[in-house]
Coordinates of C-alpha atoms in Angstrom, one line a residue:
M124 CA -7.7 -7.9 -17.9
P125 CA -6.9 -5.4 -15.2
S126 CA -4.1 -6.1 -12.7
Y127 CA -4.7 -6.3 -9.0
R128 CA -3.3 -2.8 -8.5
E129 CA -5.7 -1.4 -11.2
L130 CA -8.7 -3.1 -9.5
V131 CA -7.7 -1.6 -6.1
A132 CA -7.3 1.8 -7.7
R133 CA -10.7 1.6 -9.3
A134 CA -12.2 0.5 -6.0
R135 CA -10.6 3.3 -4.1
A136 CA -11.9 5.8 -6.7
S137 CA -15.5 4.6 -6.1
I138 CA -15.6 4.6 -2.3
T139 CA -15.1 7.0 0.6
E140 CA -12.0 6.2 2.7
L141 CA -11.7 7.4 6.3
N142 CA -8.7 7.9 8.4
P143 CA -8.4 6.4 11.9
E144 CA -9.5 9.7 13.6
Q145 CA -12.6 9.9 11.4
V146 CA -13.5 6.3 12.3
R147 CA -12.9 6.9 16.0
A148 CA -15.2 9.9 15.9
R149 CA -18.0 7.8 14.3
L150 CA -17.7 4.6 16.5
G151 CA -21.2 3.6 17.5
E152 CA -22.8 5.3 14.5
M153 CA -21.8 2.5 12.0
V154 CA -21.1 -1.2 11.8
L155 CA -17.3 -1.7 11.9
I156 CA -16.1 -4.8 10.0
D157 CA -12.7 -6.4 9.9
V158 CA -12.4 -8.2 6.5
R159 CA -9.1 -9.8 7.3
E160 CA -8.7 -13.6 7.9
T161 CA -9.5 -15.1 11.2
D162 CA -5.8 -15.6 12.2
E163 CA -5.0 -12.0 11.4
H164 CA -8.0 -10.9 13.5
R165 CA -6.8 -13.0 16.4
Q166 CA -3.5 -11.1 16.4
G167 CA -5.4 -7.8 17.2
A168 CA -8.5 -6.0 16.1
I169 CA -10.3 -2.8 16.8
P170 CA -12.5 -3.2 19.9
G171 CA -16.2 -3.5 19.0
C172 CA -15.5 -4.6 15.4
H173 CA -17.2 -7.6 13.7
L174 CA -15.1 -10.2 11.9
L175 CA -16.4 -10.9 8.4
P176 CA -13.5 -12.1 6.2
R177 CA -13.4 -10.9 2.7
G178 CA -14.1 -14.4 1.3
I179 CA -17.6 -14.5 2.9
L180 CA -18.5 -10.8 3.2
E181 CA -21.0 -10.7 0.3
R182 CA -22.7 -13.8 1.5
D183 CA -23.0 -12.9 5.1
I184 CA -23.3 -9.0 5.2
G185 CA -27.0 -9.3 5.7
T186 CA -26.5 -10.8 9.1
L187 CA -24.6 -7.7 10.3
A188 CA -26.4 -5.0 8.3
P189 CA -29.8 -6.2 7.1
D190 CA -30.8 -2.6 6.3
P191 CA -29.1 -1.4 3.1
D192 CA -29.0 2.1 4.6
T193 CA -26.7 1.0 7.4
Q194 CA -23.4 2.9 7.5
I195 CA -20.6 0.4 7.2
V196 CA -16.8 0.8 7.7
L197 CA -14.5 -1.9 6.6
Y198 CA -10.9 -2.4 7.4
C199 CA -8.0 -4.7 6.7
G200 CA -4.2 -4.6 7.2
G201 CA -3.2 -2.3 4.3
G202 CA -6.5 -1.0 2.8
S203 CA -6.6 -3.0 -0.4
R204 CA -8.9 -5.8 0.7
S205 CA -11.2 -3.4 2.5
A206 CA -11.4 -1.1 -0.6
L207 CA -12.3 -4.1 -2.9
A208 CA -14.8 -5.2 -0.3
A209 CA -16.4 -1.8 0.0
A210 CA -16.7 -1.5 -3.8
S211 CA -18.3 -4.9 -3.9
L212 CA -20.8 -4.0 -1.2
R213 CA -21.6 -0.7 -3.1
E214 CA -22.4 -2.8 -6.2
M215 CA -24.7 -4.9 -4.0
G216 CA -26.6 -1.8 -2.9

């Protein structure tokens, strides 16, 4: 069974990661989603983002991005949860 670190490494290898400047340049062109928990989001979030915690992302992504061609950027506190979430959404199509 792979470890958490191995799962994150695999996820990162399968997705495209953007730095903050790249995200800033693309604001308005994609759906920006905070996958942190509600209490973390309340402590501060990127203006204009949508809160969709990691635990319900796969279930509710269709409400924010019903078109599978929608460009989506996910973020969290350290990058691991968002990488896992991005890999999961990629699997969903």
